[in-house]
Short mmCIF file of C-alpha atoms and ligand atoms in Angstrom, two decimals:
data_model
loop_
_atom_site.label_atom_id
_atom_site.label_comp_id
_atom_site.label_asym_id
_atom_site.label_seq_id
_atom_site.Cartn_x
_atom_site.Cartn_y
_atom_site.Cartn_z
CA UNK C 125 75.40 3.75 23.14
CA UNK C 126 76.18 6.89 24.35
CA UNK C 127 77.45 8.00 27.86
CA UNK C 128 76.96 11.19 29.58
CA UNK C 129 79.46 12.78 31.74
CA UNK C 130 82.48 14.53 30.87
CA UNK C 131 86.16 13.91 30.31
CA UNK C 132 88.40 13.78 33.54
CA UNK C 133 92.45 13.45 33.02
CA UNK C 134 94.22 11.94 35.75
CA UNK C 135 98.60 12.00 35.70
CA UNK C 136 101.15 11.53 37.31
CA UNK C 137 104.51 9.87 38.44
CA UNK C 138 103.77 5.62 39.09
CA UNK C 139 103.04 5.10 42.38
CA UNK C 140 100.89 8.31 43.14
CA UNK C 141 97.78 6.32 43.44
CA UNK C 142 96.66 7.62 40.42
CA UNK C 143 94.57 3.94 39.40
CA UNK C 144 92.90 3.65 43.07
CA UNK C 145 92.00 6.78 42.86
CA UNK C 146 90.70 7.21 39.10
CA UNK C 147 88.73 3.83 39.75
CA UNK C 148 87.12 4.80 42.39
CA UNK C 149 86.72 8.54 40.86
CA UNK C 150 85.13 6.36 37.69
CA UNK C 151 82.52 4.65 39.88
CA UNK C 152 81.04 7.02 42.08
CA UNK C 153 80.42 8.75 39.20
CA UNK C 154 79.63 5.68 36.58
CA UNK C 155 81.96 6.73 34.05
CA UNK C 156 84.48 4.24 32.35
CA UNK C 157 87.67 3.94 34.06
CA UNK C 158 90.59 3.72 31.22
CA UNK C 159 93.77 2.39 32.70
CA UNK C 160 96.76 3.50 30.47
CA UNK C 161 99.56 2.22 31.92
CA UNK C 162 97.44 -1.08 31.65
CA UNK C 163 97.56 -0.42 27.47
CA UNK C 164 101.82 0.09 27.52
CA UNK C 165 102.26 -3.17 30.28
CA UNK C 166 100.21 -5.47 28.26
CA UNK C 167 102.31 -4.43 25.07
CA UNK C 168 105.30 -4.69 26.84
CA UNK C 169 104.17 -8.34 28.13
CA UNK C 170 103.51 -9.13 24.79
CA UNK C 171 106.51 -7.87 23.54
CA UNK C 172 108.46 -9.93 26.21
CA UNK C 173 105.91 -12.85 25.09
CA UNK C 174 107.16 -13.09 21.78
CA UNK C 175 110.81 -12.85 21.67
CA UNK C 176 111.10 -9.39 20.44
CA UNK C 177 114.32 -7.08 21.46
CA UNK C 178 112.63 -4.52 23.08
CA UNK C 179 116.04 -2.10 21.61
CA UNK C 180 113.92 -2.82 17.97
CA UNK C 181 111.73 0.21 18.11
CA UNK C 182 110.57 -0.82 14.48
CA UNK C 183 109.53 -4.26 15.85
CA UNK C 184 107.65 -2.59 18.96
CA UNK C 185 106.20 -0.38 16.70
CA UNK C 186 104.91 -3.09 14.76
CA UNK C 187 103.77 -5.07 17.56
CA UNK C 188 101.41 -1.97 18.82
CA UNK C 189 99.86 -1.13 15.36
CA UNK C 190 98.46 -5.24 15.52
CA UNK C 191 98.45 -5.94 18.59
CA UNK C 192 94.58 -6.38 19.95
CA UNK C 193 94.57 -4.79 23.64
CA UNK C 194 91.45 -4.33 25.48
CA UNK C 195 90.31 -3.49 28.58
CA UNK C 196 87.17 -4.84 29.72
CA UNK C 197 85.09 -2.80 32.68
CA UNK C 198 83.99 -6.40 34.41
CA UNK C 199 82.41 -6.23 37.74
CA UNK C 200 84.97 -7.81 39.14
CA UNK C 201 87.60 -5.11 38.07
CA UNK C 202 89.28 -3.74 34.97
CA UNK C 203 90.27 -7.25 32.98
CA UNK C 204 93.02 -6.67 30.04
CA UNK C 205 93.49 -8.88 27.38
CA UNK C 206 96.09 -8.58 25.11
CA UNK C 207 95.42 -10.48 21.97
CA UNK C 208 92.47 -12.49 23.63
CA UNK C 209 94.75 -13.39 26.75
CA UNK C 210 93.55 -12.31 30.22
CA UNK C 211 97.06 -10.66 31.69
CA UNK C 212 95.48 -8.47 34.13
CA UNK C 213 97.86 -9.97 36.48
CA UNK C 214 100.71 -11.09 34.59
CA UNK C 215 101.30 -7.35 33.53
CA UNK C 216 101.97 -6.24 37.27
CA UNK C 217 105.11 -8.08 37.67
CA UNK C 218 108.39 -6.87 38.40
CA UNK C 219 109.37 -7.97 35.06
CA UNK C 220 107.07 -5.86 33.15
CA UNK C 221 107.71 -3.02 35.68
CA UNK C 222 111.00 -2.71 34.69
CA UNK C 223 111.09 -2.70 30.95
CA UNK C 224 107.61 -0.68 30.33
CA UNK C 225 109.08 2.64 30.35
CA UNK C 226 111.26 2.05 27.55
CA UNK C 227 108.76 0.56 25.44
CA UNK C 228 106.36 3.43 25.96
CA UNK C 229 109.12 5.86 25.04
CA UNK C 230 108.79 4.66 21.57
CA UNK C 231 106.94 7.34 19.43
CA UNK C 232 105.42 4.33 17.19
CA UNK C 233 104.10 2.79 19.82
CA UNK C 234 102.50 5.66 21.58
CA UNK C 235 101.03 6.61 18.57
CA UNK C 236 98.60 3.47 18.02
CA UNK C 237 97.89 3.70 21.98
CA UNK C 238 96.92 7.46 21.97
CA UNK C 239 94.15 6.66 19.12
CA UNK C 240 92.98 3.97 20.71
CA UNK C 241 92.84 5.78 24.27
CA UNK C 242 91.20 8.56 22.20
CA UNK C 243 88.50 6.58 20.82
CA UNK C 244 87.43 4.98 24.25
CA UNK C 245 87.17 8.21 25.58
CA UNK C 246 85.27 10.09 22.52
CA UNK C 247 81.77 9.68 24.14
CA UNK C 248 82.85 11.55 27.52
CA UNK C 249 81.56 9.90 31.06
CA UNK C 250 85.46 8.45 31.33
CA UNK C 251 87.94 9.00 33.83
CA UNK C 252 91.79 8.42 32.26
CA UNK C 253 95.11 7.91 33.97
CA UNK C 254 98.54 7.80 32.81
CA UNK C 255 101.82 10.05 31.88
CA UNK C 256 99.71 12.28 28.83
CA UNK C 257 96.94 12.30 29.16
CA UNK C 258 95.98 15.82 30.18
CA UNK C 259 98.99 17.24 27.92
CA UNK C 260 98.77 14.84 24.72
CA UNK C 261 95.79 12.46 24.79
CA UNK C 262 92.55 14.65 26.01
CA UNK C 263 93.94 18.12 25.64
CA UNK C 264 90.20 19.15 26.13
CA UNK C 265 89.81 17.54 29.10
CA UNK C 266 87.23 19.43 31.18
CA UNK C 267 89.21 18.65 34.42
CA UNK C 268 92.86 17.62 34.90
CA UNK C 269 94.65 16.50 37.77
CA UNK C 270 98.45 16.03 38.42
CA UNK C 271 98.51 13.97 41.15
CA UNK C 272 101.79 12.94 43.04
CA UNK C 273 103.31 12.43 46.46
CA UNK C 274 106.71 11.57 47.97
CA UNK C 275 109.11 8.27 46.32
CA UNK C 276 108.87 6.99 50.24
CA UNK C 277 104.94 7.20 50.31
CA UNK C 278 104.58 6.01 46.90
CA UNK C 279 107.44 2.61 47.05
CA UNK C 280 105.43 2.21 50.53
CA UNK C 281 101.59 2.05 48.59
CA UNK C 282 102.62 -0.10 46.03
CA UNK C 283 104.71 -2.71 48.09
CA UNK C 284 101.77 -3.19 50.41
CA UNK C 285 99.55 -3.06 47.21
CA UNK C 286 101.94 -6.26 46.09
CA UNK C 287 101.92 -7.82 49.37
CA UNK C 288 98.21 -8.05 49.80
CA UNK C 289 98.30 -9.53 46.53
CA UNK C 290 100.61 -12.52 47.92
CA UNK C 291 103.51 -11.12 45.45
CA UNK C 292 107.19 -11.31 46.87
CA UNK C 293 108.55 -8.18 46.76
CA UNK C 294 111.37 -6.54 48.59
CA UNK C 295 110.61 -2.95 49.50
CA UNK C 296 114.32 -1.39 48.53
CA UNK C 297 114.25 -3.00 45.24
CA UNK C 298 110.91 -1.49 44.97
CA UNK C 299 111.74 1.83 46.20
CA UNK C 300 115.08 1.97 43.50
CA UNK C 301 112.44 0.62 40.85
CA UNK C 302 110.21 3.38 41.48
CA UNK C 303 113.07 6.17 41.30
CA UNK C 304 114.86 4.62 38.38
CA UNK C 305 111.05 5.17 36.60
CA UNK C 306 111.17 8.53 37.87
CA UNK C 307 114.20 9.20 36.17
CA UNK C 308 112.82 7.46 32.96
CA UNK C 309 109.29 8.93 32.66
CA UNK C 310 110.33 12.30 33.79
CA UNK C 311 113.20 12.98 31.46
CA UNK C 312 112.66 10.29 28.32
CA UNK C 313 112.51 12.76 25.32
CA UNK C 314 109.47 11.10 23.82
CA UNK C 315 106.45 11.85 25.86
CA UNK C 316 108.39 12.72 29.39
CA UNK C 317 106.18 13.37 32.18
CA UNK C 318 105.13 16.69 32.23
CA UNK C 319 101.97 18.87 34.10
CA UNK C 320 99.21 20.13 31.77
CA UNK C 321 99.73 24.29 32.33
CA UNK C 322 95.77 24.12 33.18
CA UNK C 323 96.40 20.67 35.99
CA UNK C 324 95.65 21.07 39.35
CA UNK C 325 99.01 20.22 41.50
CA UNK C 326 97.68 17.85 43.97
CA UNK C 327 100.11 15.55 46.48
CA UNK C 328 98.78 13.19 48.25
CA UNK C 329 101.42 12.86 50.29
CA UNK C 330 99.54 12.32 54.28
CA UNK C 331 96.56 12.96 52.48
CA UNK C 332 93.29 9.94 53.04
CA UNK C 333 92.23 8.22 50.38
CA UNK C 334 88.51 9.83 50.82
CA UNK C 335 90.07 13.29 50.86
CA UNK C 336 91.78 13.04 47.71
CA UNK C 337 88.77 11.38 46.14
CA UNK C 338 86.40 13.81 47.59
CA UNK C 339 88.83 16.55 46.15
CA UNK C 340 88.41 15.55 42.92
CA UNK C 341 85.14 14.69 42.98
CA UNK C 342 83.95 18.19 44.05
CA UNK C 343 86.09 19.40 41.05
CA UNK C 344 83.95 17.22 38.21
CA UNK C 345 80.58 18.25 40.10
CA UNK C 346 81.40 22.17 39.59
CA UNK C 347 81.73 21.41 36.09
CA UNK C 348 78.98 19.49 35.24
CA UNK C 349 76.85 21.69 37.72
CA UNK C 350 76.38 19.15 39.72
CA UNK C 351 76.42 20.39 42.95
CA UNK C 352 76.73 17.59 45.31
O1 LIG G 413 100.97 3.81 35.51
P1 LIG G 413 101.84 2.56 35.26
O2 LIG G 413 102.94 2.42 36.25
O3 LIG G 413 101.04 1.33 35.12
O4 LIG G 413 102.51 2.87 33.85
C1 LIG G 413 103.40 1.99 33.27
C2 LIG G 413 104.40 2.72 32.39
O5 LIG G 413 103.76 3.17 31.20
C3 LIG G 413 105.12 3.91 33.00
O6 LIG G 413 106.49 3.62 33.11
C4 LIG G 413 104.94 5.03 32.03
C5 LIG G 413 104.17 4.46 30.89
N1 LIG G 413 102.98 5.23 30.56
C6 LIG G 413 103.10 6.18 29.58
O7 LIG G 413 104.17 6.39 29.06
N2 LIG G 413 102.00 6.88 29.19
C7 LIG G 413 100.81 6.66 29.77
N3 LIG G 413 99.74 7.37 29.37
C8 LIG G 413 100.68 5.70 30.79
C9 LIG G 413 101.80 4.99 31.18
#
């Protein structure tokens, strides 16, 4: 099957808003919505799962080049599976939060990911978040966006994000999680976060929801040539 539409890049620091915002991006315009971050937590889960050190970069490397991770676009929401098991929830946890950065940092496990992401994206009509995606994954993206906004604003989304989920979560831990990642994704020597020279800069700091959405969506109409 083939889809129409083009590719759209979507990065950032954690927190930004890039998944709200790239799912709802991906269904106004029905295109696939690929969830990165989703790929490196359910390896990390699985990695956690089995026993294995995560300081064994062999081992995680080994564990991405088999393991089976999926995401499935069900109308309920995106549903991962990693080897067959449904951890679309179990891979939001605190736990996971904190040891995913290192396990991404691992150039043999980004490797198997990036092919992967590649392929699900091959066909165009997909909008992709994550860390690399404008700069490493989709290079050729036909629009990118670097999307960010303040630690405050961002520790402040995702504990209410965890909250209305029924999750316990205290909101300094959070906050120090979230710059302790910073630190991690931004200066980690494999893959650190960087903007694509051709991203737009946006913060969403303040910004609405529908006015960041709306931003981007104007961008992907101008080039398709689509102008609504
Ligand atoms: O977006 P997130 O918080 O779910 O991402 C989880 C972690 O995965 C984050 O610490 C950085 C890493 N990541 C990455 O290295 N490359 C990506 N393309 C996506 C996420």
């Amino acid at each position: 099957m083939t889809r129409a539409g083009i590719q759209v890049a979507i990065d950032g620091p954690a927190g930004a808003g890039k998944s709200t915002v790239a799912r709802e991006l991906a269904k106004r315009l029905g295109y696939l919505y690929i969830d990165t971050g989703a790929m490196y937590r359910a390896l990390t889960w699985l990695a956690l799962q089995k026993g294995i050190a995560l300081s064994d970069d062999e081992a995680l490397a080994r564990l991405a080049e088999q393991a089976d991770i999926a995401l499935l676009p069900l109308p309920g929401g995106l549903t991962v599976l990693a080897d067959g098991q449904d951890v679309t929830d179990a891979i939001r946890t605190p736990e996971v939060s904190r040891h995913v950065s290192r396990v991404s940092a691992v150039a043999g496990v980004r490797a198997p990911m990036m092919r992967l992401q590649q392929k699900l994206a091959e066909q165009g009509g997909v909008v992709m978040d994550g860390r690399d995606i404008g700069t490493h994954v989709l290079p050729q993206a036909e629009v990118k966006v670097f999307l960010t906004a303040s630690v405050e604003e961002r520790a402040r989304r995702r504990f209410k994000e965890m909250i209305l989920k029924g999750m316990d979560v205290d909101f300094e831990q959070l906050r120090n999680d979230m710059e302790r990642r910073d630190r991690e994704d931004f200066t980690r020597e494999t893959a650190p976060l960087v903007q694509a020279d051709d991203a737009l800069y946006l913060d969403t700091t303040g910004l609405a929801f529908e006015e960041v959405v709306g931003r981007l969506l104007d961008m992907v109409h101008s080039r398709t040539g689509d102008g609504r």
